[in-house]
Short mmCIF file of C-alpha atoms and ligand atoms in Angstrom, two decimals:
data_model
loop_
_atom_site.label_atom_id
_atom_site.label_comp_id
_atom_site.label_asym_id
_atom_site.label_seq_id
_atom_site.Cartn_x
_atom_site.Cartn_y
_atom_site.Cartn_z
CA UNK A 1 116.77 67.00 44.54
CA UNK A 2 114.38 69.31 45.98
CA UNK A 3 113.69 73.13 45.64
CA UNK A 4 112.91 73.44 49.24
CA UNK A 5 114.40 71.34 50.45
CA UNK A 6 117.39 73.03 48.85
CA UNK A 7 116.17 76.50 49.64
CA UNK A 8 115.99 75.53 53.16
CA UNK A 9 119.28 75.09 53.92
CA UNK A 10 120.46 78.48 51.73
CA UNK A 11 117.65 80.56 54.14
CA UNK A 12 119.21 79.41 57.00
CA UNK A 13 122.70 79.69 56.12
CA UNK A 14 121.65 83.21 55.32
CA UNK A 15 119.97 83.78 58.39
CA UNK A 16 122.62 82.81 60.66
CA UNK A 17 124.92 85.06 58.30
CA UNK A 18 122.39 88.24 59.21
CA UNK A 19 122.43 87.01 62.58
CA UNK A 20 125.59 87.03 62.95
CA UNK A 21 126.10 90.76 61.59
CA UNK A 22 123.25 92.26 63.77
CA UNK A 23 123.00 89.66 67.10
CA UNK A 24 121.67 91.60 69.61
CA UNK A 25 118.63 93.79 68.43
CA UNK A 26 117.64 96.81 70.15
CA UNK A 27 114.36 96.66 71.92
CA UNK A 28 113.62 99.55 70.14
CA UNK A 29 114.22 97.48 67.05
CA UNK A 30 112.81 94.97 68.32
CA UNK A 31 109.24 96.55 68.82
CA UNK A 32 109.00 97.80 64.89
CA UNK A 33 109.06 94.56 64.07
CA UNK A 34 106.38 93.86 65.91
CA UNK A 35 104.69 96.31 64.63
CA UNK A 36 104.99 96.55 61.33
CA UNK A 37 103.35 92.52 61.80
CA UNK A 38 100.46 93.94 63.61
CA UNK A 39 100.26 96.50 60.81
CA UNK A 40 100.43 93.79 58.40
CA UNK A 41 97.57 92.21 60.09
CA UNK A 42 95.28 94.70 59.53
CA UNK A 43 96.43 94.81 56.15
CA UNK A 44 96.04 91.62 55.24
CA UNK A 45 93.03 90.09 57.29
CA UNK A 46 90.74 90.31 53.98
CA UNK A 47 93.07 87.49 52.51
CA UNK A 48 93.93 85.45 55.64
CA UNK A 49 90.33 84.91 55.94
CA UNK A 50 89.50 84.21 52.05
CA UNK A 51 92.91 81.89 52.61
CA UNK A 52 91.78 80.29 55.57
CA UNK A 53 88.20 79.95 54.61
CA UNK A 54 89.46 78.70 51.07
CA UNK A 55 91.86 75.70 52.81
CA UNK A 56 88.86 74.56 55.23
CA UNK A 57 85.76 74.67 52.72
CA UNK A 58 83.98 76.75 55.50
CA UNK A 59 85.74 78.98 58.29
CA UNK A 60 83.77 81.42 59.67
CA UNK A 61 85.08 84.34 59.28
CA UNK A 62 84.60 85.58 62.86
CA UNK A 63 86.43 82.43 63.92
CA UNK A 64 89.28 83.63 61.62
CA UNK A 65 89.13 86.78 63.40
CA UNK A 66 89.32 85.83 66.23
CA UNK A 67 92.32 82.50 66.07
CA UNK A 68 94.22 83.88 63.04
CA UNK A 69 94.63 87.28 63.38
CA UNK A 70 92.78 88.84 66.49
CA UNK A 71 95.06 86.05 68.59
CA UNK A 72 99.01 87.16 67.24
CA UNK A 73 97.98 91.20 67.62
CA UNK A 74 96.96 90.69 71.17
CA UNK A 75 100.73 88.60 71.87
CA UNK A 76 102.67 91.09 69.97
CA UNK A 77 100.75 93.89 72.03
CA UNK A 78 102.37 92.38 74.90
CA UNK A 79 105.54 91.51 73.85
CA UNK A 80 105.75 95.66 73.03
CA UNK A 81 104.36 96.37 76.32
CA UNK A 82 106.65 93.97 78.87
CA UNK A 83 109.69 93.90 75.99
CA UNK A 84 112.15 96.21 77.72
CA UNK A 85 111.59 95.32 81.12
CA UNK A 86 111.97 91.39 79.89
CA UNK A 87 114.89 92.52 78.49
CA UNK A 88 116.88 93.81 81.14
CA UNK A 89 119.74 91.86 82.82
CA UNK A 90 118.77 90.32 86.05
CA UNK A 91 121.16 91.27 88.81
CA UNK A 92 121.67 88.22 90.98
CA UNK A 93 123.65 87.75 94.57
CA UNK A 94 126.66 86.02 94.35
CA UNK A 95 127.68 83.61 96.80
CA UNK A 96 129.00 85.24 100.70
CA UNK A 97 132.68 83.94 99.27
CA UNK A 98 132.58 85.92 96.76
CA UNK A 99 130.84 89.15 97.98
CA UNK A 100 131.85 91.98 96.49
CA UNK A 101 131.84 90.66 92.97
CA UNK A 102 128.83 90.94 90.66
CA UNK A 103 126.65 88.57 88.99
CA UNK A 104 123.90 89.02 86.67
CA UNK A 105 121.90 87.18 83.47
CA UNK A 106 122.26 88.24 80.44
CA UNK A 107 118.95 87.53 78.12
CA UNK A 108 120.71 86.53 74.95
CA UNK A 109 118.83 86.03 71.42
CA UNK A 110 119.58 82.54 70.51
CA UNK A 111 119.77 83.17 66.95
CA UNK A 112 117.22 81.63 64.26
CA UNK A 113 114.55 79.89 65.34
CA UNK A 114 111.99 76.92 63.38
CA UNK A 115 107.94 76.55 63.78
CA UNK A 116 106.24 73.67 62.51
CA UNK A 117 102.90 74.71 62.26
CA UNK A 118 99.70 72.63 62.09
CA UNK A 119 96.32 72.51 60.62
CA UNK A 120 94.26 74.19 62.39
CA UNK A 121 95.13 77.41 63.43
CA UNK A 122 97.47 77.94 61.09
CA UNK A 123 97.72 82.16 61.72
CA UNK A 124 97.96 82.07 65.66
CA UNK A 125 100.14 79.41 65.61
CA UNK A 126 102.94 80.51 63.34
CA UNK A 127 102.18 84.23 63.79
CA UNK A 128 101.90 83.14 67.76
CA UNK A 129 106.03 81.76 67.80
CA UNK A 130 107.16 84.84 65.61
CA UNK A 131 106.14 87.11 67.64
CA UNK A 132 107.87 85.07 70.94
CA UNK A 133 111.00 84.26 68.26
CA UNK A 134 111.26 88.34 67.32
CA UNK A 135 110.58 89.96 70.80
CA UNK A 136 113.42 87.56 71.72
CA UNK A 137 115.61 89.20 69.87
CA UNK A 138 116.05 86.18 66.79
CA UNK A 139 114.99 85.39 63.58
CA UNK A 140 112.65 83.05 62.55
CA UNK A 141 111.97 80.12 59.80
CA UNK A 142 108.64 79.09 59.53
CA UNK A 143 107.08 75.07 58.18
CA UNK A 144 103.56 75.24 57.32
CA UNK A 145 101.52 72.13 57.19
CA UNK A 146 100.12 70.04 53.68
CA UNK A 147 97.04 71.18 54.69
CA UNK A 148 96.74 74.76 54.57
CA UNK A 149 98.37 74.87 51.51
CA UNK A 150 96.17 78.73 50.37
CA UNK A 151 96.91 80.21 53.58
CA UNK A 152 100.69 79.47 53.96
CA UNK A 153 101.05 81.17 50.30
CA UNK A 154 98.73 85.17 51.84
CA UNK A 155 101.56 84.53 55.28
CA UNK A 156 104.40 84.41 53.25
CA UNK A 157 103.26 87.19 50.84
CA UNK A 158 102.48 89.47 53.77
CA UNK A 159 105.37 88.38 55.61
CA UNK A 160 107.70 89.18 52.91
CA UNK A 161 106.61 93.04 52.52
CA UNK A 162 107.38 93.76 56.00
CA UNK A 163 110.07 91.28 56.87
CA UNK A 164 113.33 90.24 54.45
CA UNK A 165 114.12 86.66 53.24
CA UNK A 166 116.95 86.30 56.08
CA UNK A 167 115.18 87.69 58.68
CA UNK A 168 111.71 85.50 58.66
CA UNK A 169 110.73 82.88 55.76
CA UNK A 170 108.25 80.06 55.60
CA UNK A 171 107.82 78.10 53.67
CA UNK A 172 105.26 75.51 52.24
CA UNK A 173 105.52 71.78 51.31
CA UNK A 174 104.68 68.17 52.18
CA UNK A 175 105.73 66.43 55.27
CA UNK A 176 108.96 65.09 52.66
CA UNK A 177 109.75 68.69 53.78
CA UNK A 178 108.64 69.04 57.73
CA UNK A 179 110.73 66.31 58.29
CA UNK A 180 113.68 67.76 56.50
CA UNK A 181 112.94 70.87 58.12
CA UNK A 182 112.95 69.00 61.74
CA UNK A 183 116.34 68.19 61.08
CA UNK A 184 117.73 72.05 60.29
CA UNK A 185 120.39 72.97 62.14
CA UNK A 186 118.31 75.22 64.53
CA UNK A 187 119.29 77.81 67.40
CA UNK A 188 115.69 76.21 68.53
CA UNK A 189 112.60 74.32 67.16
CA UNK A 190 109.08 74.68 68.09
CA UNK A 191 106.58 72.26 66.98
CA UNK A 192 102.87 72.77 67.75
CA UNK A 193 101.16 69.35 66.43
CA UNK A 194 100.36 65.54 67.53
CA UNK A 195 102.57 64.19 70.39
CA UNK A 196 103.31 61.57 67.49
CA UNK A 197 104.60 63.08 65.36
CA UNK A 198 105.97 65.55 68.48
CA UNK A 199 108.55 62.49 68.70
CA UNK A 200 109.38 61.94 65.53
CA UNK A 201 110.54 66.41 65.58
CA UNK A 202 112.14 65.61 69.30
CA UNK A 203 114.23 63.08 67.41
CA UNK A 204 115.37 64.36 64.65
CA UNK A 205 116.19 67.71 66.79
CA UNK A 206 118.42 65.52 68.98
CA UNK A 207 120.75 64.90 66.08
CA UNK A 208 121.86 68.62 66.24
CA UNK A 209 120.80 69.07 70.42
CA UNK A 210 118.22 71.33 68.99
CA UNK A 211 116.72 72.23 72.26
CA UNK A 212 112.91 71.58 71.52
CA UNK A 213 109.57 73.44 72.62
CA UNK A 214 106.50 70.83 71.73
CA UNK A 215 103.07 72.43 71.76
CA UNK A 216 101.06 69.15 71.44
CA UNK A 217 97.86 67.88 71.66
CA UNK A 218 95.22 64.94 73.45
CA UNK A 219 92.28 64.80 75.11
CA UNK A 220 91.47 67.97 77.64
CA UNK A 221 88.59 66.59 80.15
CA UNK A 222 85.75 69.02 81.49
CA UNK A 223 84.73 68.40 84.84
CA UNK A 224 81.30 68.92 85.63
CA UNK A 225 80.91 69.65 89.98
CA UNK A 226 77.47 68.04 90.93
CA UNK A 227 76.36 71.00 92.01
CA UNK A 228 77.33 72.70 88.43
CA UNK A 229 74.58 75.50 87.04
CA UNK A 230 73.72 72.63 83.89
CA UNK A 231 72.84 75.07 81.13
CA UNK A 232 75.60 77.19 82.10
CA UNK A 233 78.25 74.47 81.64
CA UNK A 234 76.86 72.77 78.64
CA UNK A 235 76.72 76.04 77.06
CA UNK A 236 79.93 76.76 77.26
CA UNK A 237 80.64 72.88 76.35
CA UNK A 238 79.09 73.09 73.19
CA UNK A 239 80.47 76.15 72.14
CA UNK A 240 84.15 74.91 72.92
CA UNK A 241 83.10 72.00 70.79
CA UNK A 242 82.00 73.71 68.28
CA UNK A 243 84.34 76.29 67.38
CA UNK A 244 86.07 75.48 64.30
CA UNK A 245 84.36 72.46 64.64
CA UNK A 246 86.15 70.68 67.63
CA UNK A 247 89.58 71.36 65.59
CA UNK A 248 91.04 73.04 68.31
CA UNK A 249 93.88 72.21 70.87
CA UNK A 250 92.59 72.71 73.41
CA UNK A 251 88.70 72.28 73.22
CA UNK A 252 87.31 69.96 75.84
CA UNK A 253 87.54 66.76 74.68
CA UNK A 254 85.45 64.86 76.93
CA UNK A 255 83.50 66.03 80.30
CA UNK A 256 82.82 63.80 83.26
CA UNK A 257 79.43 64.12 84.44
CA UNK A 258 77.93 63.57 87.53
CA UNK A 259 75.98 59.74 87.17
CA UNK A 260 72.89 61.17 87.55
CA UNK A 261 72.69 64.39 85.40
CA UNK A 262 74.50 62.88 82.29
CA UNK A 263 71.23 62.32 80.23
CA UNK A 264 69.62 65.99 81.45
CA UNK A 265 73.77 67.74 80.96
CA UNK A 266 73.72 66.19 76.49
CA UNK A 267 70.03 67.40 76.84
CA UNK A 268 71.34 70.77 77.33
CA UNK A 269 74.66 70.35 75.28
CA UNK A 270 72.12 69.55 73.25
CA UNK A 271 69.52 72.46 73.10
CA UNK A 272 73.11 75.40 73.34
CA UNK A 273 74.16 73.59 69.94
CA UNK A 274 70.76 74.28 69.12
CA UNK A 275 70.35 77.78 69.76
CA UNK A 276 74.41 78.36 68.28
CA UNK A 277 73.76 76.40 64.66
CA UNK A 278 70.51 76.71 64.18
CA UNK A 279 71.54 74.48 61.07
CA UNK A 280 74.60 72.78 60.57
CA UNK A 281 74.42 72.52 56.62
CA UNK A 282 75.65 75.34 54.69
CA UNK A 283 76.17 77.53 58.14
CA UNK A 284 79.11 80.15 57.28
CA UNK A 285 78.83 80.07 61.27
CA UNK A 286 80.02 76.81 60.89
CA UNK A 287 83.13 75.56 60.18
CA UNK A 288 84.02 72.27 57.94
CA UNK A 289 86.41 69.45 58.94
CA UNK A 290 89.60 70.24 57.46
CA UNK A 291 89.63 67.29 55.01
CA UNK A 292 87.47 64.95 53.64
CA UNK A 293 90.35 61.78 55.14
CA UNK A 294 89.66 63.88 58.21
CA UNK A 295 86.00 63.86 58.40
CA UNK A 296 85.77 59.81 57.72
CA UNK A 297 88.31 59.69 61.31
CA UNK A 298 85.42 60.54 62.97
CA UNK A 299 82.57 59.36 61.37
CA UNK A 300 84.70 56.25 62.63
CA UNK A 301 85.04 57.16 65.79
CA UNK A 302 81.59 57.29 66.54
CA UNK A 303 80.21 54.45 64.49
CA UNK A 304 83.08 52.61 66.83
CA UNK A 305 81.32 54.13 70.08
CA UNK A 306 78.03 53.24 68.64
CA UNK A 307 79.76 49.09 67.90
CA UNK A 308 80.71 48.64 70.77
CA UNK A 309 77.40 50.42 72.97
CA UNK A 310 77.27 53.51 73.06
CA UNK A 311 73.61 55.62 72.55
CA UNK A 312 74.15 58.78 70.73
CA UNK A 313 72.61 61.77 70.05
CA UNK A 314 73.21 64.27 66.71
CA UNK A 315 72.27 67.49 66.82
CA UNK A 316 72.07 69.22 63.31
CA UNK A 317 72.17 67.59 60.17
CA UNK A 318 74.26 65.17 58.18
CA UNK A 319 75.03 66.28 55.32
CA UNK A 320 77.34 64.98 52.53
CA UNK A 321 80.06 67.70 53.11
CA UNK A 322 82.52 68.06 55.65
CA UNK A 323 80.30 70.32 58.41
CA UNK A 324 79.36 67.34 60.77
CA UNK A 325 77.28 67.79 63.45
CA UNK A 326 77.64 67.53 67.30
CA UNK A 327 77.54 63.86 68.22
CA UNK A 328 77.12 63.42 72.21
CA UNK A 329 78.17 59.74 73.09
CA UNK A 330 76.97 58.72 76.35
CA UNK A 331 78.11 54.92 77.99
CA UNK A 332 81.73 55.56 76.89
CA UNK A 333 84.29 53.10 78.20
CA UNK A 334 87.26 52.34 77.78
CA UNK A 335 87.18 50.40 74.75
CA UNK A 336 85.66 52.75 72.36
CA UNK A 337 88.87 54.18 70.08
CA UNK A 338 87.21 57.56 71.30
CA UNK A 339 88.67 57.14 75.50
CA UNK A 340 91.79 57.15 74.14
CA UNK A 341 92.37 58.91 71.05
CA UNK A 342 91.83 62.37 70.91
CA UNK A 343 88.73 63.47 69.09
CA UNK A 344 89.38 67.40 67.16
CA UNK A 345 86.18 67.51 65.86
CA UNK A 346 82.35 67.97 67.06
CA UNK A 347 82.09 64.82 69.05
CA UNK A 348 81.70 65.22 72.85
CA UNK A 349 82.20 61.45 75.46
CA UNK A 350 80.31 61.82 78.32
CA UNK A 351 81.59 59.80 81.21
CA UNK A 352 78.89 59.54 83.56
CA UNK A 353 81.23 59.61 87.58
CA UNK A 354 79.78 58.67 90.77
CA UNK A 355 82.89 60.80 93.32
CA UNK A 356 84.82 62.86 92.71
CA UNK A 357 87.47 60.55 93.18
CA UNK A 358 86.35 58.84 90.42
CA UNK A 359 86.46 61.71 87.94
CA UNK A 360 90.08 63.32 89.40
CA UNK A 361 91.45 59.45 89.19
CA UNK A 362 90.14 59.14 85.28
CA UNK A 363 92.07 62.23 85.30
CA UNK A 364 95.69 60.94 86.98
CA UNK A 365 95.47 57.42 85.19
CA UNK A 366 95.97 59.39 81.61
CA UNK A 367 98.58 60.45 79.52
CA UNK A 368 98.56 64.31 80.69
CA UNK A 369 96.14 66.68 78.48
CA UNK A 370 96.88 70.76 77.77
CA UNK A 371 93.59 71.28 79.42
CA UNK A 372 91.61 70.90 82.24
CA UNK A 373 87.94 72.81 82.53
CA UNK A 374 85.81 73.10 85.80
CA UNK A 375 82.37 73.63 86.33
CA UNK A 376 80.36 74.73 89.13
CA UNK A 377 83.03 72.73 91.24
CA UNK A 378 83.03 74.55 95.40
CA UNK A 379 86.33 75.00 96.65
CA UNK A 380 87.39 72.14 98.45
CA UNK A 381 86.81 69.96 95.96
CA UNK A 382 89.34 72.15 93.48
CA UNK A 383 91.65 73.00 95.58
CA UNK A 384 91.24 68.58 95.15
CA UNK A 385 91.22 68.73 91.15
CA UNK A 386 94.63 71.36 91.61
CA UNK A 387 96.46 69.37 93.16
CA UNK A 388 96.24 66.07 92.26
CA UNK A 389 95.75 66.39 88.51
CA UNK A 390 98.56 67.78 85.25
CA UNK A 391 97.64 69.76 82.77
CA UNK A 392 98.93 72.01 80.92
CA UNK A 393 96.95 74.88 81.71
CA UNK A 394 93.99 74.74 82.91
CA UNK A 395 89.88 77.02 83.06
CA UNK A 396 87.60 77.17 85.79
CA UNK A 397 83.85 78.10 84.62
CA UNK A 398 84.57 78.39 80.63
CA UNK A 399 86.97 76.48 78.54
CA UNK A 400 89.98 78.08 76.40
CA UNK A 401 89.96 81.40 78.16
CA UNK A 402 93.62 80.42 80.02
CA UNK A 403 95.42 80.73 76.23
CA UNK A 404 94.11 83.87 75.06
CA UNK A 405 95.64 85.36 78.37
CA UNK A 406 98.81 86.40 76.67
CA UNK A 407 100.86 87.41 80.38
CA UNK A 408 100.11 83.53 80.89
CA UNK A 409 103.03 81.01 79.96
CA UNK A 410 101.01 78.15 77.53
CA UNK A 411 101.89 74.93 77.14
CA UNK A 412 101.51 71.15 77.62
CA UNK A 413 102.96 68.87 79.93
CA UNK A 414 103.59 64.72 78.90
CA UNK A 415 102.05 63.33 76.18
CA UNK A 416 100.89 66.91 75.87
CA UNK A 417 104.12 68.61 75.09
CA UNK A 418 106.98 70.12 76.99
CA UNK A 419 108.23 73.69 77.22
CA UNK A 420 105.91 76.67 76.98
CA UNK A 421 105.52 80.61 75.02
CA UNK A 422 103.55 82.97 75.48
CA UNK A 423 104.38 86.45 77.34
CA UNK A 424 107.47 86.46 79.65
CA UNK A 425 107.73 83.05 79.38
CA UNK A 426 107.57 82.72 75.34
CA UNK A 427 110.38 85.63 75.49
CA UNK A 428 112.51 83.56 78.38
CA UNK A 429 112.89 80.05 76.18
CA UNK A 430 114.17 81.50 72.88
CA UNK A 431 116.68 83.55 74.92
CA UNK A 432 119.75 82.44 76.17
CA UNK A 433 119.77 83.72 79.97
CA UNK A 434 123.72 83.41 79.83
CA UNK A 435 124.83 84.13 83.43
CA UNK A 436 127.84 86.06 83.96
CA UNK A 437 130.16 86.85 87.05
CA UNK A 438 132.22 89.71 87.01
CA UNK A 439 135.44 89.79 89.41
CA UNK A 440 135.71 92.87 90.77
CA UNK A 441 139.82 94.46 90.59
CA UNK A 442 140.45 93.91 94.23
CA UNK A 443 139.25 90.33 95.39
CA UNK A 444 142.19 88.26 95.80
CA UNK A 445 140.40 85.11 93.97
CA UNK A 446 144.42 83.93 94.39
CA UNK A 447 143.88 83.19 97.66
CA UNK A 448 142.00 80.15 96.80
CA UNK A 449 144.22 79.22 94.00
CA UNK A 450 147.60 76.34 94.60
CA UNK A 451 149.67 75.45 96.54
CA UNK A 452 146.91 74.43 98.94
CA UNK A 453 147.00 74.75 102.90
CA UNK A 454 147.57 78.37 103.70
CA UNK A 455 145.71 79.90 106.80
CA UNK A 456 142.99 81.13 105.00
CA UNK A 457 142.01 78.94 102.85
CA UNK A 458 141.59 76.88 105.80
CA UNK A 459 139.36 78.98 107.84
CA UNK A 460 137.37 79.86 104.94
CA UNK A 461 136.73 75.94 104.16
CA UNK A 462 136.21 74.96 107.99
CA UNK A 463 134.13 77.58 108.28
CA UNK A 464 132.20 76.64 105.54
CA UNK A 465 132.16 72.70 105.75
CA UNK A 466 133.42 72.35 109.67
CA UNK A 467 136.52 70.19 109.98
CA UNK A 468 137.20 66.57 108.75
CA UNK A 469 136.03 64.16 111.33
CA UNK A 470 135.76 60.88 109.07
CA UNK A 471 139.12 59.95 107.94
CA UNK A 472 139.99 61.02 104.59
CA UNK A 473 141.99 63.77 103.23
CA UNK A 474 144.80 66.02 104.71
CA UNK A 475 145.26 69.38 106.33
CA UNK A 476 146.40 70.79 102.74
P1 LIG B 501 100.76 66.98 62.39
O1 LIG B 501 101.73 66.13 63.40
O2 LIG B 501 100.05 65.88 61.69
O3 LIG B 501 100.94 68.07 61.96
C1 LIG B 501 102.21 69.07 62.76
C2 LIG B 501 103.11 69.56 61.36
O4 LIG B 501 104.34 69.08 61.77
C3 LIG B 501 102.18 69.80 60.21
O5 LIG B 501 102.89 71.12 60.26
C4 LIG B 501 103.06 68.39 59.25
O6 LIG B 501 103.60 68.83 57.82
C5 LIG B 501 104.64 68.47 60.69
N1 LIG B 501 104.93 66.96 60.59
C6 LIG B 501 104.11 66.05 60.03
N2 LIG B 501 104.74 64.89 60.36
C7 LIG B 501 106.47 65.44 60.79
C8 LIG B 501 107.42 64.83 60.99
N3 LIG B 501 107.49 63.20 60.33
N4 LIG B 501 108.29 65.39 61.17
C9 LIG B 501 108.31 66.39 61.19
N5 LIG B 501 106.95 67.52 60.61
C10 LIG B 501 106.24 66.91 60.09
O7 LIG B 501 99.04 67.52 63.65
P2 LIG B 501 98.20 68.57 62.23
O8 LIG B 501 97.71 67.64 61.96
O9 LIG B 501 99.12 69.44 62.01
O10 LIG B 501 96.99 68.82 64.09
C11 LIG B 501 96.89 68.45 65.02
C12 LIG B 501 97.66 68.99 65.73
O11 LIG B 501 98.15 69.27 66.88
C13 LIG B 501 96.29 67.84 67.19
O12 LIG B 501 96.92 66.61 67.97
C14 LIG B 501 96.61 69.08 68.13
O13 LIG B 501 95.95 68.21 69.58
C15 LIG B 501 97.54 69.56 68.10
N6 LIG B 501 97.89 71.30 68.23
C16 LIG B 501 98.14 71.83 69.48
C17 LIG B 501 98.66 73.02 69.77
C18 LIG B 501 98.98 72.46 71.24
O14 LIG B 501 99.72 74.63 71.14
N7 LIG B 501 99.28 72.21 72.10
C19 LIG B 501 97.65 73.75 68.90
C20 LIG B 501 97.21 73.36 68.02
C21 LIG B 501 97.28 72.02 67.72
#
C-alpha cells in the first residue's frame, strides 16, 4: 500500500465530483482564482526563495524571483487580461447547403488536469501550467519532482491557503508515485521533463486515452553569424549558460560558430562569464547543480570530450561542491557524448562551421530542438534558417526570452515535445472546442431523408458534385 498513491486516487475522485457540480466557472470566478494565486506568490516569495535555495544547495535569489515567481505572475496577469476574449464562443459559417442555420465553437473546461513537474524550475513549471488549467476552467493535480522536496512542501502549503483540495492539490513523492500519477485517468496531462521520461508518460496516458502536452528538452543550438558582434553574442550565450547554471530547458546547449572565429568567440564567452561571475565558488549569484549525481554527469561529459580530443577552457575555479565553473569545449565531434546528450549545465560546446549550409544541415540532421537562437545573421541567412529548420520556439539576437512572452505559445516539436501552453494556445489546449450546430425551425433537413431520389435531392447533389459519368450508381 502506498499512502500517496491512494491519496492521488481519492483526490482525483473528489476533483471529478466537484467538477461535475460546477463544470463551467464564469470568467469572473476564474479571474478570482488567478488573482488569488498572484497574491499568494507575493506573500509567500520569501518562503519559496528559501525552499528553492535549499533544494538546489544554492539558487540565486534573483533567478528564483525571475523564474519561479515573476514567470507565473506574468502568466496569470496575461490570462486575466485576455480570459473574457478567449472564453467567447466563436461563430463559424455553415456549409452553403445549411445556410440559415447556425454553427459555433464553445470552449468547454475539460475537467481535471494532471501536471508533472521537473526539478529545474519547480515554481514556474507547476504554477505556469496551473494558470493555464484554471484559466480554462479546470481543476488540477500537480506532481512535483523528487529532487525538489522543500519547494514541494512550500508550494503545497501556499496553494492550500487559496484553493480547496478538490480544486488544486500538490503531491510529492518519488518516481514510483510519479509513475502512478501518470497512469491516472485525467482529462488532460501536461508533462514537463526529459524526452526519455516523456515516452513513458505518453505510454501510461495512452491506457486511458488521456490527451498529453509534452514539454521536453533537447539540444538547443545558437547559430553565430559570420558578421555577428562577437562580444554581444558571447555575453548573451554566457548568460544563457550561466543562468541557473544552464539548468534551463531553453538554455543554448551548443553554439555553431564560423570556424575562423571559434577561438575568438571562446575568449569572448570566457571574458563575459568572468565579468558576470568574478568568482564561482561561494558566489550567491551562481546557482549550484541540483545534486551530486547531476554534477557528476556534467563532469563526465567534459571528461569524455577531453578523452576524445576536445580542447577545453575552464572559466572560474573548481571546488568540492556543486557550483561548477563554466567549461567551453572546442573541437566537438559526433563521437563525444556532449554532442548527443542534452548538457543541462554550464558547459558550452562550440561546433565550428564553414558555410551557413553546413550549420543548417547540422541542425536539421539532429532531433528537433526546443529552441533555436541566431546572432547577427543577415536577412537572407535568417530567412534560410527560419524556413529550413524546426524548433519549438526561436529568438534572434538573444536566448530564451521568447519563453517569457506569455502571448506566445510555448512548446516543443518532435523530440522536444508536442502541444503547447502559455497564452491563448494554453487556454485552447486545456479546453474542449465543442462543435455546436443549431438547426433552425424552418430548415427542411427532412428533404435529405429517404426515400431518396426526389428532384430536390438530385438537383442539390448535381449542383455540388455534377453528374455521375463513370457508370456506377443509380438515379436514386
Ligand atoms: P525527468 O524527465 O527526469 O523528470 C521529470 C518529472 O517526471 C519528475 O517530476 C519525475 O519525478 C517524473 N518522472 C520520472 N520518471 C517518471 C516515470 N517513469 N513516469 C512518470 N513520471 C516520471 O526530468 P528532470 O530531470 O526533472 O528535468 C530535466 C529535463 O526536463 C530536461 O530534459 C529539460 O530540458 C526538461 N525540461 C523541459 C522544459 C520544457 O518546458 N520543455 C522545462 C524544463 C525542463
